[in-house]
Structure formats: C-alpha cells, structure tokens
CSV table of C-alpha atoms in Angstrom, one decimal:
chain,number,residue,atom,x,y,z
A,16,UNK,CA,-31.3,23.4,58.3
A,17,UNK,CA,-31.6,27.2,57.9
A,18,UNK,CA,-30.9,29.6,60.8
A,19,UNK,CA,-31.1,33.4,61.0
A,20,UNK,CA,-29.1,35.0,63.9
A,21,UNK,CA,-29.3,38.7,65.0
A,22,UNK,CA,-32.7,39.0,63.3
A,23,UNK,CA,-34.1,42.5,63.3
A,24,UNK,CA,-37.5,43.2,61.7
A,25,UNK,CA,-40.5,45.5,61.8
A,26,UNK,CA,-44.1,44.3,61.6
A,27,UNK,CA,-46.6,47.2,61.5
A,28,UNK,CA,-45.5,49.2,64.6
A,29,UNK,CA,-43.8,46.3,66.4
A,30,UNK,CA,-40.0,45.9,66.4
A,31,UNK,CA,-38.8,42.3,66.5
A,32,UNK,CA,-35.4,40.9,67.3
A,33,UNK,CA,-33.8,37.5,68.1
A,34,UNK,CA,-33.1,34.2,66.3
A,35,UNK,CA,-35.3,32.0,64.0
A,36,UNK,CA,-34.6,28.7,62.3
A,37,UNK,CA,-36.1,26.0,60.2
A,38,UNK,CA,-34.5,23.0,61.9
A,39,UNK,CA,-35.8,20.5,59.3
A,40,UNK,CA,-36.4,21.8,55.8
A,41,UNK,CA,-38.3,18.6,54.8
A,42,UNK,CA,-40.7,18.7,57.7
A,43,UNK,CA,-40.7,22.5,58.1
A,44,UNK,CA,-39.8,22.2,61.8
A,45,UNK,CA,-39.6,25.8,63.3
A,46,UNK,CA,-37.6,27.1,66.2
A,47,UNK,CA,-37.3,30.7,67.4
A,48,UNK,CA,-36.4,32.9,70.3
A,49,UNK,CA,-37.9,36.4,69.6
A,50,UNK,CA,-38.4,39.6,71.5
A,51,UNK,CA,-41.1,42.2,70.6
A,52,UNK,CA,-41.1,45.7,72.0
A,53,UNK,CA,-44.9,46.3,71.8
A,54,UNK,CA,-47.9,44.9,70.1
A,55,UNK,CA,-51.6,45.9,69.9
A,56,UNK,CA,-53.4,42.5,69.5
A,57,UNK,CA,-56.8,44.2,69.1
A,58,UNK,CA,-55.5,45.6,65.7
A,59,UNK,CA,-55.5,42.0,64.4
A,60,UNK,CA,-59.0,41.1,65.4
A,61,UNK,CA,-61.7,41.0,62.7
A,62,UNK,CA,-63.3,44.3,61.8
A,63,UNK,CA,-67.0,45.0,62.6
A,64,UNK,CA,-69.6,44.1,60.1
A,65,UNK,CA,-70.6,46.8,57.6
A,66,UNK,CA,-73.5,49.0,58.7
A,67,UNK,CA,-72.7,49.2,62.4
A,68,UNK,CA,-72.6,53.0,62.1
A,69,UNK,CA,-68.9,53.6,62.4
A,70,UNK,CA,-67.6,56.6,60.5
A,71,UNK,CA,-65.3,55.7,57.6
A,72,UNK,CA,-62.3,57.5,59.2
A,73,UNK,CA,-63.1,56.5,62.8
A,74,UNK,CA,-60.9,54.3,64.9
A,75,UNK,CA,-61.3,50.7,63.7
A,76,UNK,CA,-64.1,49.0,65.5
A,77,UNK,CA,-61.8,46.1,66.4
A,78,UNK,CA,-59.9,48.4,68.7
A,79,UNK,CA,-63.0,49.6,70.6
A,80,UNK,CA,-64.4,47.9,73.7
A,81,UNK,CA,-67.9,48.3,72.4
A,82,UNK,CA,-67.2,46.7,69.0
A,83,UNK,CA,-69.7,43.9,68.2
A,84,UNK,CA,-68.6,40.3,67.9
A,85,UNK,CA,-67.7,39.2,64.4
A,86,UNK,CA,-70.8,37.7,62.8
A,87,UNK,CA,-68.9,35.8,60.1
A,88,UNK,CA,-69.4,32.1,59.7
A,89,UNK,CA,-67.4,29.8,62.0
A,90,UNK,CA,-63.9,28.9,60.7
A,91,UNK,CA,-63.1,25.2,60.3
A,92,UNK,CA,-60.0,24.2,62.2
A,93,UNK,CA,-57.0,23.5,59.9
A,94,UNK,CA,-56.5,19.9,61.1
A,95,UNK,CA,-54.0,19.0,58.3
A,96,UNK,CA,-51.8,22.0,59.1
A,97,UNK,CA,-52.0,21.5,62.9
A,98,UNK,CA,-51.0,17.8,62.5
A,99,UNK,CA,-47.9,18.6,60.5
A,100,UNK,CA,-46.9,21.7,62.5
A,101,UNK,CA,-43.6,21.3,64.4
A,102,UNK,CA,-42.6,24.3,66.6
A,103,UNK,CA,-40.4,24.9,69.5
A,104,UNK,CA,-40.1,28.6,70.3
A,105,UNK,CA,-40.3,31.4,72.8
A,106,UNK,CA,-41.8,34.8,72.3
A,107,UNK,CA,-41.1,37.7,74.8
A,108,UNK,CA,-43.1,40.9,74.6
A,109,UNK,CA,-42.3,44.0,76.6
A,110,UNK,CA,-45.9,45.4,76.3
A,111,UNK,CA,-49.1,44.0,74.8
A,112,UNK,CA,-52.7,45.2,74.7
A,113,UNK,CA,-55.7,43.0,74.3
A,114,UNK,CA,-59.4,43.9,74.8
A,115,UNK,CA,-58.2,47.0,76.8
A,116,UNK,CA,-56.0,45.1,79.1
A,117,UNK,CA,-52.3,46.3,79.3
A,118,UNK,CA,-49.9,43.3,79.7
A,119,UNK,CA,-46.2,43.7,80.4
A,120,UNK,CA,-43.2,41.3,80.7
A,121,UNK,CA,-45.1,38.8,78.5
A,122,UNK,CA,-43.4,35.4,77.9
A,123,UNK,CA,-45.0,32.8,75.6
A,124,UNK,CA,-43.4,29.4,75.2
A,125,UNK,CA,-44.9,27.6,72.2
A,126,UNK,CA,-44.5,23.9,71.5
A,127,UNK,CA,-46.3,22.0,68.7
A,128,UNK,CA,-45.9,18.5,67.4
A,129,UNK,CA,-48.1,16.0,65.5
A,130,UNK,CA,-51.3,18.0,66.2
A,131,UNK,CA,-50.6,18.7,69.9
A,132,UNK,CA,-50.2,22.5,70.4
A,133,UNK,CA,-49.3,23.9,73.8
A,134,UNK,CA,-48.9,27.6,74.7
A,135,UNK,CA,-48.1,28.7,78.3
A,136,UNK,CA,-48.3,32.5,78.5
A,137,UNK,CA,-47.0,34.4,81.6
A,138,UNK,CA,-47.3,38.1,82.1
A,139,UNK,CA,-47.8,41.0,84.5
A,140,UNK,CA,-51.2,42.6,84.6
A,141,UNK,CA,-52.2,45.6,86.7
A,142,UNK,CA,-49.8,45.0,89.4
A,143,UNK,CA,-50.3,41.2,89.5
A,144,UNK,CA,-49.3,38.2,87.5
A,145,UNK,CA,-50.8,35.7,85.1
A,146,UNK,CA,-49.5,32.2,84.7
A,147,UNK,CA,-50.4,28.5,84.9
A,148,UNK,CA,-50.3,25.5,82.6
A,149,UNK,CA,-51.7,27.6,79.8
A,150,UNK,CA,-53.5,26.6,76.6
A,151,UNK,CA,-53.5,23.2,75.0
A,152,UNK,CA,-55.1,22.4,71.6
A,153,UNK,CA,-55.2,18.7,70.8
A,154,UNK,CA,-56.0,18.2,67.2
A,155,UNK,CA,-54.7,14.7,66.8
A,156,UNK,CA,-58.4,13.6,66.6
A,157,UNK,CA,-61.6,15.2,65.5
A,158,UNK,CA,-63.2,17.0,67.1
A,159,UNK,CA,-60.3,18.8,68.6
A,160,UNK,CA,-60.1,19.4,72.3
A,161,UNK,CA,-59.2,22.8,73.8
A,162,UNK,CA,-58.0,23.1,77.5
A,163,UNK,CA,-57.2,26.3,79.3
A,164,UNK,CA,-55.7,26.4,82.8
A,165,UNK,CA,-54.6,29.8,84.1
A,166,UNK,CA,-54.1,31.6,87.4
A,167,UNK,CA,-54.2,35.2,88.3
A,168,UNK,CA,-52.5,36.6,91.4
A,169,UNK,CA,-52.7,40.0,93.0
A,170,UNK,CA,-54.3,41.9,90.1
A,171,UNK,CA,-55.8,45.4,90.7
A,172,UNK,CA,-59.3,44.3,89.9
A,173,UNK,CA,-60.5,48.0,89.7
A,174,UNK,CA,-58.2,48.7,86.8
A,175,UNK,CA,-59.1,45.3,85.2
A,176,UNK,CA,-62.9,45.9,85.4
A,177,UNK,CA,-62.4,49.5,84.1
A,178,UNK,CA,-60.5,48.2,81.1
A,179,UNK,CA,-62.9,45.3,80.4
A,180,UNK,CA,-66.3,46.8,81.1
A,181,UNK,CA,-65.5,50.6,81.5
A,182,UNK,CA,-66.9,50.3,85.0
A,183,UNK,CA,-65.7,51.9,88.3
A,184,UNK,CA,-68.0,49.8,90.5
A,185,UNK,CA,-65.4,47.4,92.0
A,186,UNK,CA,-62.0,47.7,93.6
A,187,UNK,CA,-59.5,45.5,95.4
A,188,UNK,CA,-56.9,42.9,94.7
A,189,UNK,CA,-58.0,39.7,93.0
A,190,UNK,CA,-56.8,36.1,92.8
A,191,UNK,CA,-58.5,33.8,90.2
A,192,UNK,CA,-58.1,30.3,88.8
A,193,UNK,CA,-59.9,28.7,85.9
A,194,UNK,CA,-59.8,25.3,84.3
A,195,UNK,CA,-61.8,25.1,81.1
A,196,UNK,CA,-62.2,22.5,78.4
A,197,UNK,CA,-64.2,22.2,75.2
A,198,UNK,CA,-64.4,20.3,71.9
A,199,UNK,CA,-65.2,21.2,68.3
A,200,UNK,CA,-64.3,21.3,64.7
A,201,UNK,CA,-64.6,25.1,64.3
A,202,UNK,CA,-63.3,28.1,66.2
A,203,UNK,CA,-66.8,29.0,67.3
A,204,UNK,CA,-67.7,25.5,68.4
A,205,UNK,CA,-64.5,25.3,70.6
A,206,UNK,CA,-65.2,28.6,72.3
A,207,UNK,CA,-68.9,28.0,72.8
A,208,UNK,CA,-68.3,24.6,74.3
A,209,UNK,CA,-65.8,25.7,76.9
A,210,UNK,CA,-66.9,24.6,80.4
A,211,UNK,CA,-65.2,24.3,83.8
A,212,UNK,CA,-64.7,25.7,87.2
A,213,UNK,CA,-63.7,29.3,87.9
A,214,UNK,CA,-62.8,30.6,91.4
A,215,UNK,CA,-62.3,34.3,92.2
A,216,UNK,CA,-61.3,36.0,95.5
A,217,UNK,CA,-61.1,39.8,95.9
A,218,UNK,CA,-59.5,41.1,99.1
A,219,UNK,CA,-59.7,44.5,100.8
A,220,UNK,CA,-61.9,46.1,98.2
A,221,UNK,CA,-65.1,48.0,97.9
A,222,UNK,CA,-68.4,48.0,95.9
A,223,UNK,CA,-68.5,51.6,94.6
A,224,UNK,CA,-71.9,53.3,94.1
A,225,UNK,CA,-73.6,50.8,96.5
A,226,UNK,CA,-74.1,51.0,100.3
A,227,UNK,CA,-75.4,47.7,101.4
A,228,UNK,CA,-75.8,48.8,105.0
A,229,UNK,CA,-78.0,51.7,103.9
A,230,UNK,CA,-80.1,49.5,101.7
A,231,UNK,CA,-80.9,47.3,104.7
A,232,UNK,CA,-81.8,50.4,106.7
A,233,UNK,CA,-84.1,51.5,103.9
A,234,UNK,CA,-85.7,48.1,103.8
A,235,UNK,CA,-86.3,48.3,107.6
A,236,UNK,CA,-88.0,51.7,107.1
A,237,UNK,CA,-90.2,50.4,104.3
A,238,UNK,CA,-91.2,47.5,106.5
A,239,UNK,CA,-92.2,49.9,109.3
A,240,UNK,CA,-93.9,52.2,106.7
A,241,UNK,CA,-91.5,55.0,107.6
A,242,UNK,CA,-89.6,57.5,105.5
A,243,UNK,CA,-86.2,56.1,104.3
A,244,UNK,CA,-83.2,57.5,106.2
A,245,UNK,CA,-81.0,60.2,104.8
A,246,UNK,CA,-77.9,58.9,103.1
A,247,UNK,CA,-74.6,60.0,104.6
A,248,UNK,CA,-71.9,60.5,102.0
A,249,UNK,CA,-71.3,58.7,98.7
A,250,UNK,CA,-72.7,55.2,98.4
A,251,UNK,CA,-69.9,52.7,99.0
A,252,UNK,CA,-69.5,49.2,100.6
A,253,UNK,CA,-65.9,48.4,101.8
A,254,UNK,CA,-65.4,44.7,102.2
A,255,UNK,CA,-62.8,42.3,103.6
A,256,UNK,CA,-63.4,39.5,101.2
A,257,UNK,CA,-65.5,38.9,98.1
A,258,UNK,CA,-65.3,35.3,96.8
A,259,UNK,CA,-67.1,33.1,94.3
A,260,UNK,CA,-66.9,29.5,93.3
A,261,UNK,CA,-68.2,29.4,89.8
A,262,UNK,CA,-68.7,27.3,86.7
A,263,UNK,CA,-68.6,28.5,83.1
A,264,UNK,CA,-71.0,26.9,80.6
A,265,UNK,CA,-72.7,28.2,77.5
A,266,UNK,CA,-71.2,31.7,77.9
A,267,UNK,CA,-72.7,32.1,81.4
A,268,UNK,CA,-70.7,32.1,84.7
A,269,UNK,CA,-72.9,30.6,87.5
A,270,UNK,CA,-71.6,31.4,91.0
A,271,UNK,CA,-72.7,29.2,93.9
A,272,UNK,CA,-71.8,30.1,96.5
A,273,UNK,CA,-71.0,33.8,96.3
A,274,UNK,CA,-69.7,35.3,99.6
A,275,UNK,CA,-69.2,38.9,100.8
A,276,UNK,CA,-67.8,39.8,104.2
A,277,UNK,CA,-67.6,43.4,105.6
A,278,UNK,CA,-67.0,44.7,109.1
A,279,UNK,CA,-70.8,44.6,109.7
A,280,UNK,CA,-72.4,42.2,107.2
A,281,UNK,CA,-72.1,38.6,106.0
A,282,UNK,CA,-73.7,38.1,102.6
A,283,UNK,CA,-74.3,34.7,100.9
A,284,UNK,CA,-76.0,33.6,97.8
A,285,UNK,CA,-75.8,32.6,94.1
A,286,UNK,CA,-76.3,34.0,90.7
A,287,UNK,CA,-75.2,34.4,87.1
A,288,UNK,CA,-73.0,36.6,84.9
A,289,UNK,CA,-73.5,36.5,81.2
A,290,UNK,CA,-70.4,37.1,79.1
A,291,UNK,CA,-72.1,38.3,76.0
A,292,UNK,CA,-73.7,41.5,77.5
A,293,UNK,CA,-72.2,41.5,81.0
A,294,UNK,CA,-75.6,41.0,82.6
A,295,UNK,CA,-75.7,40.1,86.3
A,296,UNK,CA,-78.5,38.4,88.3
A,297,UNK,CA,-77.8,37.4,91.9
A,298,UNK,CA,-80.0,36.3,94.8
A,299,UNK,CA,-78.4,36.9,98.1
A,300,UNK,CA,-79.1,36.8,101.8
A,301,UNK,CA,-77.6,39.4,104.2
A,302,UNK,CA,-77.0,39.0,107.9
A,303,UNK,CA,-76.0,41.8,110.2
A,304,UNK,CA,-73.1,40.4,112.2
A,305,UNK,CA,-72.0,43.5,114.1
A,306,UNK,CA,-73.5,47.0,114.3
A,307,UNK,CA,-72.0,49.7,116.5
A,308,UNK,CA,-74.7,51.9,118.2
A,309,UNK,CA,-72.6,55.1,118.0
A,310,UNK,CA,-75.2,56.8,115.8
A,311,UNK,CA,-78.7,56.3,114.4
A,312,UNK,CA,-77.4,54.3,111.5
A,313,UNK,CA,-75.7,51.8,113.8
A,314,UNK,CA,-78.7,51.6,116.0
A,315,UNK,CA,-81.0,50.8,113.1
A,316,UNK,CA,-78.6,48.1,111.9
A,317,UNK,CA,-78.4,46.6,115.4
A,318,UNK,CA,-82.1,46.0,115.3
A,319,UNK,CA,-81.6,43.8,112.2
A,320,UNK,CA,-78.8,41.7,113.8
A,321,UNK,CA,-79.0,38.0,113.0
A,322,UNK,CA,-82.0,38.4,110.7
A,323,UNK,CA,-81.7,36.8,107.2
A,324,UNK,CA,-82.6,39.5,104.7
A,325,UNK,CA,-83.0,38.6,101.0
A,326,UNK,CA,-81.3,40.8,98.4
A,327,UNK,CA,-81.4,40.9,94.6
A,328,UNK,CA,-78.7,42.3,92.4
A,329,UNK,CA,-79.6,42.8,88.7
A,330,UNK,CA,-78.4,44.9,85.8
A,331,UNK,CA,-75.0,44.9,84.2
A,332,UNK,CA,-71.4,45.3,85.5
A,333,UNK,CA,-71.5,49.0,84.6
A,334,UNK,CA,-75.0,49.6,86.0
A,335,UNK,CA,-76.4,47.3,88.6
A,336,UNK,CA,-79.0,47.8,91.3
A,337,UNK,CA,-79.6,46.2,94.7
A,338,UNK,CA,-83.1,45.7,96.0
A,339,UNK,CA,-83.8,44.3,99.5
A,340,UNK,CA,-86.8,42.1,99.7
A,341,UNK,CA,-89.2,43.8,102.2
A,342,UNK,CA,-91.5,40.7,102.3
A,343,UNK,CA,-88.5,38.6,103.1
A,344,UNK,CA,-87.6,41.0,105.9
A,345,UNK,CA,-91.2,40.6,107.2
A,346,UNK,CA,-90.9,36.8,107.1
A,347,UNK,CA,-87.6,37.0,109.0
A,348,UNK,CA,-89.2,39.2,111.6
A,349,UNK,CA,-92.1,36.7,112.1
A,350,UNK,CA,-89.6,33.8,112.3
A,351,UNK,CA,-87.6,35.7,114.9
A,352,UNK,CA,-90.7,36.3,117.0
A,353,UNK,CA,-91.7,32.7,116.8
A,354,UNK,CA,-88.3,31.6,117.9
A,355,UNK,CA,-88.4,34.1,120.8
A,356,UNK,CA,-91.8,32.9,121.9
A,357,UNK,CA,-91.3,29.2,121.2
A,358,UNK,CA,-91.2,28.1,124.8
A,359,UNK,CA,-94.2,30.2,125.6
A,360,UNK,CA,-96.2,28.7,122.7
A,361,UNK,CA,-95.2,25.2,123.7
A,362,UNK,CA,-96.2,25.8,127.3
A,363,UNK,CA,-99.7,27.0,126.2
A,364,UNK,CA,-100.1,23.9,124.0
A,365,UNK,CA,-99.1,21.6,126.8
A,366,UNK,CA,-101.6,23.2,129.1
A,367,UNK,CA,-104.4,22.8,126.5
A,368,UNK,CA,-103.5,19.2,126.0
A,369,UNK,CA,-103.6,18.5,129.7
A,370,UNK,CA,-107.0,20.0,129.9
A,371,UNK,CA,-108.3,17.9,127.0
A,372,UNK,CA,-106.9,14.7,128.6
A,373,UNK,CA,-108.5,15.5,132.0
A,374,UNK,CA,-112.0,15.7,130.4
C-alpha cells in the first residue's frame, strides 16, 4: 500500500491538494480525497478540425461556444481497463467552467469496481443547485449501459441560457429533472443512444423580445383586414409558469405538453428542440383568460376571450419568431358563432322537421 499525505501539485493552471493512495499495489486500487481551486474543463475538449477558419494564434476553438463538434471517429470504450479499475475517491472543486457554465462548490464522489463506474456530482450553478443520483457506466457486459439521473433546483435560467446559447430571450428561475439511459460500445454510440424523460419548470420569468398579447391583437387586426395596432414599449411576455414534460431521443427534445401561464393568457401545445443546432419548432394554442378593458389593448384582447388561437414558434433559441394562425382564428370565430346560435339552429331544424312530418 502506498499513500501520499499533504499532497500539493499543479496541473496546468489548477492547484491540487489533499491525499492519494494506491490501496492495493497488485490490483492498482486507487483512493483519493483531493481539492482543486479552479479548472477550465473546456480546455481539455478536443480541438476543432483543421480548416475551420480559426486564426493560428486565436483562442483555442475548444474554449469557444461556437466551436464545431469533433468529427473524429468514435472512440471504442476501454472495456478491459474499466473492468479492472478500482477507485474510491472524492474530488472537490472551488470553481469549474464547462461549455460556458460557471460551476462553484463542486463535489464529485467517484466509485468504480469490476466495470461498474458511478459518479455523483453536486454543485452550485447560477444561484441554484445541481444534484441527484448522478452518472453510472456499467461496462460489466457489452454493450455498456450509461445512466444519467440529475436534478436542477432554482437556477437562474437567464444566465444559463446566455452561457449555453448566447441568448437573452428567456429569464426566470428553473427546476429540472432528467433520467436518461443509453447503450453502446463507443463514446459516440453511448451519447447518441441516450433516451429518457426530461421535465422543466420556469417560474416568475419572461420571454424577452416577444409580446404574445400583441401578437394576438395583430392576428385579430389581420382577421378583420385592419392595420396592426401600434406596439407599446419593448416586446416582452412576463409569465407565472413555463413548464414542459419532454423526452430526449436521437438528439431531439420533444415536449408534450408544453404550458405557459401569464396574467392574461393560457398557452398549451407541443414541439421539438434539436440539440445539434438549437432549432425550435412548436405548435401551440393560446386562450385569453382575463383581459382588463382599461385601454384599447385590453379591450381588443377581451374580444378574443375563450377563443382558441393557434400559434407557431420556429427558429433557434437565439432567434425565434411567433406567428399567430389567422385562418385558425377565423375557424375559432366560426365555432364561437355556431355555439352561440346552437339553440337557434336547432329550433329552426325542429320546425322544418315538423312541417315535413305534417305533409
């Protein structure tokens, strides 16, 4: 058995301290309890392929959010190494950065034995926390099985989306939970096969650059062949709750149902978000729940109360657009009129039937 106490080391720009040991020299069983002051995990990602246009002295493409995915061939999993690996350790990191996300108070317990590797990271992220059962890689059989079960609580979603997609279009506090699983014999096969449920709830937030109430008023004006109303102030939609029950499969997050509730609107629908290019495609239905008549805007919305108005959201996380379906509004109007005059139509049909029977 070999143990090193009061270990102090430097790896690149990271300072490491703690204890490390080989508890069984014959089996190579490792144990450690280490603390790292800071680490930039993006610096250890594969560099971009040659010919992407990066200047020779520019910041490495691996540290940029717009760096393309590594196009190298999939890497086979080292089954022999994983099955002989024996580890029982803990890694604490004061600050870590990954894909633009700034993590603090990171704690990573790592346990591996006979091809069963378990990592349960916990950290603080943008005012919230990350935790859960963590990541399990079971390489005791081939193909290996990868399981990921994590929870996010109270994260500032505006800061997270800004870091991930360089977008200012969403704000609020988010809770999320995911349980994914996949199998494969290479790193790429494992990641591409990941599937499972993903639920997200954002409270007390806003859609920036988008005014849903105004879009409905504009649809009403188009339906009546009138000029669109003037917009008052910067486009913004504050909401109470935005939630989605989703499934990840094949790199696409399919949400069904997707719900949005504001002081005035209820929005329901479904759609997809593609991870590779951050493309969004949602088909929604908006219902005006309450509309104060204190101004022309409120009066216009009040006329749409209880109508089901179709909406489409397309584009990317950074640049999406919302289009009300004017034909759908027309259908909703016709349906409303039929429902209002239902008794009148029934009475006329009854009278006609009685006349026919009397002949």
